[in-house]
Short mmCIF file of C-alpha atoms in Angstrom, two decimals:
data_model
loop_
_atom_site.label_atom_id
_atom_site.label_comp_id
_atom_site.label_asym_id
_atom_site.label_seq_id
_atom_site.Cartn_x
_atom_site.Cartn_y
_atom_site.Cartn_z
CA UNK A 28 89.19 25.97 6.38
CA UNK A 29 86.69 25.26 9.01
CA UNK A 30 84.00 25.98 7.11
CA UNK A 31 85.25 23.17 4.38
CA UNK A 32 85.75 21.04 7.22
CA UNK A 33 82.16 21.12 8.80
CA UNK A 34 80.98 21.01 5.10
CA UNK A 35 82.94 17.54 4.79
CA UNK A 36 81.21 16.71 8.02
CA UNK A 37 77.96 17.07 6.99
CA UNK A 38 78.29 15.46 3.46
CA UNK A 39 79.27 12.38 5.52
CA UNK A 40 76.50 12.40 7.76
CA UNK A 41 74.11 12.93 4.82
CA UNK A 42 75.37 9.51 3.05
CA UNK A 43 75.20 7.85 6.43
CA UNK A 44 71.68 8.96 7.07
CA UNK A 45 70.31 7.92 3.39
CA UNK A 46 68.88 4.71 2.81
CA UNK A 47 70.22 1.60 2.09
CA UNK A 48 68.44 1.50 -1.27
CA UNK A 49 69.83 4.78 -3.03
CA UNK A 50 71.56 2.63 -5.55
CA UNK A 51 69.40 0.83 -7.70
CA UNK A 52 69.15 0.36 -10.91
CA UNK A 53 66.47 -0.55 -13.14
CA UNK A 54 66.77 -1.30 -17.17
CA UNK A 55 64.04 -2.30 -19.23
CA UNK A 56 64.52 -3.40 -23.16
CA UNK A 57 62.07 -4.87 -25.76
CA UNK A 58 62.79 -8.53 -26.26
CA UNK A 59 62.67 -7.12 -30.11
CA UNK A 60 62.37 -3.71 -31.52
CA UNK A 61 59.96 -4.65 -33.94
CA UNK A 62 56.74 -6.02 -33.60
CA UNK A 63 53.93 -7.40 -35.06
CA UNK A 64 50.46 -5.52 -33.84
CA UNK A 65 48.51 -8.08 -31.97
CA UNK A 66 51.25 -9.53 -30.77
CA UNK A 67 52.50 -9.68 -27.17
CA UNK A 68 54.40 -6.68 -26.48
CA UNK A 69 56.88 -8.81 -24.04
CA UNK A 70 60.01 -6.22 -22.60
CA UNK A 71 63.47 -7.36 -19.96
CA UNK A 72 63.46 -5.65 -16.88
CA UNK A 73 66.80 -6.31 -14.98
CA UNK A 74 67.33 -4.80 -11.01
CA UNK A 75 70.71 -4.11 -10.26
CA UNK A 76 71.72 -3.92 -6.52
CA UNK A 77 74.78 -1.50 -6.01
CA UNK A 78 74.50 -1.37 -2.09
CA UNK A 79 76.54 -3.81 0.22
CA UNK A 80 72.67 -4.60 2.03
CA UNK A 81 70.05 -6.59 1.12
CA UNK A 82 66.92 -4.95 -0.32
CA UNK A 83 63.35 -6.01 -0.87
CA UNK A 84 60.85 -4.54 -2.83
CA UNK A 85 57.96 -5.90 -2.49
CA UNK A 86 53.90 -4.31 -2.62
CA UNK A 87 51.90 -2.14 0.13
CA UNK A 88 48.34 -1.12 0.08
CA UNK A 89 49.17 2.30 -1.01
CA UNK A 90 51.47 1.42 -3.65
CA UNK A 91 52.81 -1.42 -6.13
CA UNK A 92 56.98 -1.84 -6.08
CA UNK A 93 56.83 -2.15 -10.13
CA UNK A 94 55.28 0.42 -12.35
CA UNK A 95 55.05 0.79 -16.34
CA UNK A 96 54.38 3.86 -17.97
CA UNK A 97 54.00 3.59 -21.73
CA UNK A 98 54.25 6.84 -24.48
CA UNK A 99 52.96 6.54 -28.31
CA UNK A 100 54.45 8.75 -30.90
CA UNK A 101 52.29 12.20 -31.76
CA UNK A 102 50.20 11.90 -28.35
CA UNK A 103 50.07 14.29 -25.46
CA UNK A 104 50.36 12.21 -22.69
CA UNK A 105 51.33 8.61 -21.49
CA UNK A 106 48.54 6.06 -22.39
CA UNK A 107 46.21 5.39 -19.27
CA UNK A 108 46.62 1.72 -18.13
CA UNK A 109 44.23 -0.99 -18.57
CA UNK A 110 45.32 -2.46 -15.63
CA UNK A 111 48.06 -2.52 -13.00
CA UNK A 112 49.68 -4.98 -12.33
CA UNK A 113 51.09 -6.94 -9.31
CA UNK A 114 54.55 -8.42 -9.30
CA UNK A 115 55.13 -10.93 -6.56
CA UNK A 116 58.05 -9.40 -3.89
CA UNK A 117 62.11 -9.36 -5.38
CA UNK A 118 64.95 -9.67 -3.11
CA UNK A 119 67.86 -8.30 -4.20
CA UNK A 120 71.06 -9.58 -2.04
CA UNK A 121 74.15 -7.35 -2.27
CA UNK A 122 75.29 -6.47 -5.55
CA UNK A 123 73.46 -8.55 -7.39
CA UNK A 124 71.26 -8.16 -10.54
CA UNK A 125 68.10 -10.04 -11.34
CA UNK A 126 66.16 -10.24 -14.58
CA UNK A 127 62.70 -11.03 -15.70
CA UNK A 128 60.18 -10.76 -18.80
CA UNK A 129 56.78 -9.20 -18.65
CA UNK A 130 53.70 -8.84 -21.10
CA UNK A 131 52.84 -5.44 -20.93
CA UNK A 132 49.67 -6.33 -23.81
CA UNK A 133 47.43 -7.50 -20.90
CA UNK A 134 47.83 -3.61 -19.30
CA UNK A 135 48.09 -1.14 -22.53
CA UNK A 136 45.40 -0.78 -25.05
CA UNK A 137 48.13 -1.34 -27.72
CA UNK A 138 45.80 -1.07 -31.07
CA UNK A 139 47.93 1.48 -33.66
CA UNK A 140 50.47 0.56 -35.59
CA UNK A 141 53.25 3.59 -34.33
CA UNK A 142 56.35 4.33 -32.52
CA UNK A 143 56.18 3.73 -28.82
CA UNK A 144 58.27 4.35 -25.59
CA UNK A 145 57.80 2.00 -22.27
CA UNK A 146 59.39 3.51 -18.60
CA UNK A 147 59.97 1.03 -15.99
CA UNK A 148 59.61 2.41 -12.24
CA UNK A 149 60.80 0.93 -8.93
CA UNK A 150 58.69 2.44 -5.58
CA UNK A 151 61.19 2.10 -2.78
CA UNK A 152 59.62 0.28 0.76
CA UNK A 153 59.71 4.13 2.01
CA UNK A 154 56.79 4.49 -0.57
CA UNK A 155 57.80 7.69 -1.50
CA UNK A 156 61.67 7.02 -3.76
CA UNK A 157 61.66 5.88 -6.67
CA UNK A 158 63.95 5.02 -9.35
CA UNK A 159 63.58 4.40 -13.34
CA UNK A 160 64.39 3.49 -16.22
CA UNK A 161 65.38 5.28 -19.32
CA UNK A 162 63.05 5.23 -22.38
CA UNK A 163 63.47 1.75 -24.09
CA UNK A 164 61.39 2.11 -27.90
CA UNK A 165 60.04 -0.16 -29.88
CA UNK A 166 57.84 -0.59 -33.07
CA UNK A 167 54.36 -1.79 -33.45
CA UNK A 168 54.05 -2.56 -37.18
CA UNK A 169 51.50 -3.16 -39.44
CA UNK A 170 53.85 -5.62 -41.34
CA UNK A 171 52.51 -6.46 -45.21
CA UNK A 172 49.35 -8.82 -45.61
CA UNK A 173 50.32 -12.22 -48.06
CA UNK A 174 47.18 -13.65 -47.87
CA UNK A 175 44.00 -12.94 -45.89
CA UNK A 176 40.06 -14.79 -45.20
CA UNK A 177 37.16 -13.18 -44.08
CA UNK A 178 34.77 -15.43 -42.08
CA UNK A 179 32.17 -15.05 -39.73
CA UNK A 180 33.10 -15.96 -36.43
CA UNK A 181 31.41 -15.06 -32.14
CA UNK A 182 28.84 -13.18 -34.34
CA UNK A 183 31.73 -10.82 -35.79
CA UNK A 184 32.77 -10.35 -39.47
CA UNK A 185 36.80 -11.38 -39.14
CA UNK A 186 39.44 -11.03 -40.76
CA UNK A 187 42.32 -13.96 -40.89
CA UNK A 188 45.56 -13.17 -42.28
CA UNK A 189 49.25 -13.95 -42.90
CA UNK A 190 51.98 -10.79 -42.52
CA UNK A 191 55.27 -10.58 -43.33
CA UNK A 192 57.71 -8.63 -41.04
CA UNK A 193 61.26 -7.99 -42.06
CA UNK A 194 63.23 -8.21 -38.62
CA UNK A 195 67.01 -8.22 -38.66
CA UNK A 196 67.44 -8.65 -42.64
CA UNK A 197 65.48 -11.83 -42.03
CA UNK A 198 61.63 -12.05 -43.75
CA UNK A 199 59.12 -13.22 -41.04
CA UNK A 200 56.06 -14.84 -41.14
CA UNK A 201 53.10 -13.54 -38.68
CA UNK A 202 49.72 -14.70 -38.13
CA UNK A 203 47.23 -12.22 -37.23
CA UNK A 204 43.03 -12.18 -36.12
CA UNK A 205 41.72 -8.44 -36.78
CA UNK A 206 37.99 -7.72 -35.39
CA UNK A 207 36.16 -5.91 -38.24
CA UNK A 208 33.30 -4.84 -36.68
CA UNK A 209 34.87 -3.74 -33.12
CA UNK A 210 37.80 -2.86 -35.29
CA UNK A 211 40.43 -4.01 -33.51
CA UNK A 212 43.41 -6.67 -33.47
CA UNK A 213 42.36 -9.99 -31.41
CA UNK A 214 45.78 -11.11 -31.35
CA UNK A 215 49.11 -12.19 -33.99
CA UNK A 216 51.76 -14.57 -33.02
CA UNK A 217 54.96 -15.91 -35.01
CA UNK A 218 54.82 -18.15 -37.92
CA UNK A 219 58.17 -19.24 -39.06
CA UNK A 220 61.04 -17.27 -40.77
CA UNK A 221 60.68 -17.22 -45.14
CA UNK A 222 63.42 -18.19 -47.27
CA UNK A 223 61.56 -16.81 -50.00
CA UNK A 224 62.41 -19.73 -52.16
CA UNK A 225 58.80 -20.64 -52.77
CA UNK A 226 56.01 -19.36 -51.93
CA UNK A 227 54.31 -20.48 -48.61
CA UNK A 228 51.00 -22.53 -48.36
CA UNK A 229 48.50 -21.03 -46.26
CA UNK A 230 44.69 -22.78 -46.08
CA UNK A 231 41.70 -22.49 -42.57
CA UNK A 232 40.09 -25.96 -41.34
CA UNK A 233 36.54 -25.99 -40.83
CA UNK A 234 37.17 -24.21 -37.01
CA UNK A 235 38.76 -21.06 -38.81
CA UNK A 236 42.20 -22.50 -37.73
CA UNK A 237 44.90 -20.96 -39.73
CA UNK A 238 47.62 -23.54 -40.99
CA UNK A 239 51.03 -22.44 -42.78
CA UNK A 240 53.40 -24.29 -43.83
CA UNK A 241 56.79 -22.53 -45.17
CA UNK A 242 60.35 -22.99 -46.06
CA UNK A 243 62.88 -21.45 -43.41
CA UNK A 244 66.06 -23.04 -44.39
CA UNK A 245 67.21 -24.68 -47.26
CA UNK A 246 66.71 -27.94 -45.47
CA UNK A 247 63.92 -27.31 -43.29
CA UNK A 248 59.94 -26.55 -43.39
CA UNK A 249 58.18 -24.83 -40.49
CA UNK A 250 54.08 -25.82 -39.91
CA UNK A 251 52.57 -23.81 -37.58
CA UNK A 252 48.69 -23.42 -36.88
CA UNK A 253 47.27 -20.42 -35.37
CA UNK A 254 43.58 -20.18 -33.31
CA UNK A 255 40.86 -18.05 -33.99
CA UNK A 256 42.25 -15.97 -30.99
CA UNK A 257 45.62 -14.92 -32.40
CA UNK A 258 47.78 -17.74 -30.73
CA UNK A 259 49.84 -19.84 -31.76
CA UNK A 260 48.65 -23.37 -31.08
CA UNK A 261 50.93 -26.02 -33.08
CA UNK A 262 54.51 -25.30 -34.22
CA UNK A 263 56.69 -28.43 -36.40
CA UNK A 264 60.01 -28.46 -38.09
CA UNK A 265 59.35 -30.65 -40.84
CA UNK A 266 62.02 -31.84 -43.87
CA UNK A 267 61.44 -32.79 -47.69
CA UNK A 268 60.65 -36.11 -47.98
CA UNK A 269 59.89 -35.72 -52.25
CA UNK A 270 57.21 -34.52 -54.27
CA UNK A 271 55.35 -31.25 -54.05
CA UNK A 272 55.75 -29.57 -50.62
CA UNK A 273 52.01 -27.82 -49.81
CA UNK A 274 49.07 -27.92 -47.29
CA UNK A 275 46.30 -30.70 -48.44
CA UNK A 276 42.65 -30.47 -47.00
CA UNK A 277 40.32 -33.31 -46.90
CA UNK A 278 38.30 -35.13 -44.54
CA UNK A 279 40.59 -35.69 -41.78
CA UNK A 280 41.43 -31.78 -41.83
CA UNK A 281 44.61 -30.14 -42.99
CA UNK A 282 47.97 -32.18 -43.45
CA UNK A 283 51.35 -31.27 -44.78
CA UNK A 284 52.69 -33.07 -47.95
CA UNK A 285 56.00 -33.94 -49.42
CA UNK A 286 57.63 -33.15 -46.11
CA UNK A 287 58.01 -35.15 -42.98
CA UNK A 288 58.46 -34.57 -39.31
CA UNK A 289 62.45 -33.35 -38.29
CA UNK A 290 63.73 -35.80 -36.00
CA UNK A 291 66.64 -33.89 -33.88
CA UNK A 292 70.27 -35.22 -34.44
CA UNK A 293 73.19 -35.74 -31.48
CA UNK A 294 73.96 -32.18 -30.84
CA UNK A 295 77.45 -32.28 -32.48
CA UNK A 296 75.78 -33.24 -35.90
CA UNK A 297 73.03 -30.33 -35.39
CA UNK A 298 73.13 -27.65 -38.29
CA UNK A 299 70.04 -25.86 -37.40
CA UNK A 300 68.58 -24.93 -34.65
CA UNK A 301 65.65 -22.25 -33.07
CA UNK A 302 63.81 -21.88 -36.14
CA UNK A 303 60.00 -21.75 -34.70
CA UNK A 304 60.80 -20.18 -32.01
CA UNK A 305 60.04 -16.28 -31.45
CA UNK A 306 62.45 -14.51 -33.95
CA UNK A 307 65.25 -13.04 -32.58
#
């Protein structure tokens, strides 16, 4: 009995003694499962605080309070970092829980099409505990090409194209710029969801802009335009107005016809809504 008893003792003095920031918790999630390659690979991280004291993580010279660590299918080892970055400091008050997104694209060489995993891990102020997260995946896709250009562009053959992505049932319309001579993406970004009830109209303006224009809804028309760096530059919700719906070039560049510009109704009358968007 009194060996129980100075067991007890000692568990006690063992919680007492441990630090204030034993019980944290850190998540991290895709903002989709699915993604186009080229495009920002953008993940959640959410701190939760399970302590009655006030932490703050925040970065030394010997070590950064936020670290990623990021594992593609069939390979040996985690992929070495571009980068690392900095995270400005986080105070966490008393149970409470804080959230925010990061683009981990600017600090991974993310240029396969594959299954990946991404780790999310917390250095405590003592430098030396650390806490993470479980393995969140996620899918870099090739997605399926609809209509590509090759041009000449910064000295580099290119290649322009249009993607389709199926993401939640839904079809998906992706831009993407692929580098054929350094083989490698330059970047992708969103285009607008397909209905699939007519094809989509796809043209370049003299500056290698890509411009598509495609039905989302039965009522509406999403235009976007996309730069010769993979970005999406313009984005419009746009509605029949009558007569063919398709792009038109001429000498005032690239315009939409048969639809006009969606002007927003009172919020009570509003049927659709977050079309353009990034899906899901």
């Amino acid at each position: 009995m009194k060996n129980i008893v100075s067991f007890l003792c000692c568990f006690v003095l063992m919680l007492l003694a441990s630090p204030v920031w034993s019980q944290v918790d850190v998540r991290v999630e895709p903002v989709r499962s699915t993604m186009l390659l080229g495009e920002n690979v953008t993940v959640k991280v959410t701190f939760v605080n399970y302590t009655d004291a006030k932490i703050t993580l925040d970065n030394s010279p010997e070590h950064q309070w936020l670290v990623f660590s990021v594992h593609e299918a069939g390979q040996a080892h985690d992929m070495n970092p571009l980068a690392r970055a900095r995270f400005p400091r986080l105070v966490l008050a008393p149970g409470s829980r804080k959230s925010f997104e990061v683009n981990l694209s600017p600090y991974f060489n993310f240029q396969r099409a594959n299954n990946y995993q991404v780790v999310a891990t917390v250095v405590m102020p003592d430098g030396v505990t650390t806490y993470s997260s479980r393995r969140a995946p996620f899918l870099l896709s090739a997605g399926s090409e609809v209509r590509a250009f090759r041009v000449q562009m910064r000295g580099h053959r290119m290649k322009i194209s249009v993607r389709m992505l199926m993401l939640k049932q839904k079809t998906c319309l992706f831009g993407q710029v692929y580098d054929l001579d350094a083989n490698r993406v330059v970047g992708a970004c969103y285009l607008g969801q397909h209905l699939n009830f007519q094809q989509p109209s796809i043209m370049l303006d003299a500056a290698q802009n890509l411009h598509c224009l495609v039905q989302s809804t039965p009522v509406y028309f999403t235009y976007s335009v996309m730069d010769t760096h993979g970005r999406r530059s313009s984005c419009k919700i746009m509605q029949r107005s009558g007569g063919p719906v398709m792009l038109s070039g001429s000498g005032r560049g690239i315009t939409p016809q048969g639809v006009v510009p969606y002007v927003k109704k009172p919020a009570k009358q509003e049927d659709e809504h977050n079309i353009t968007d990034r899906p899901f």
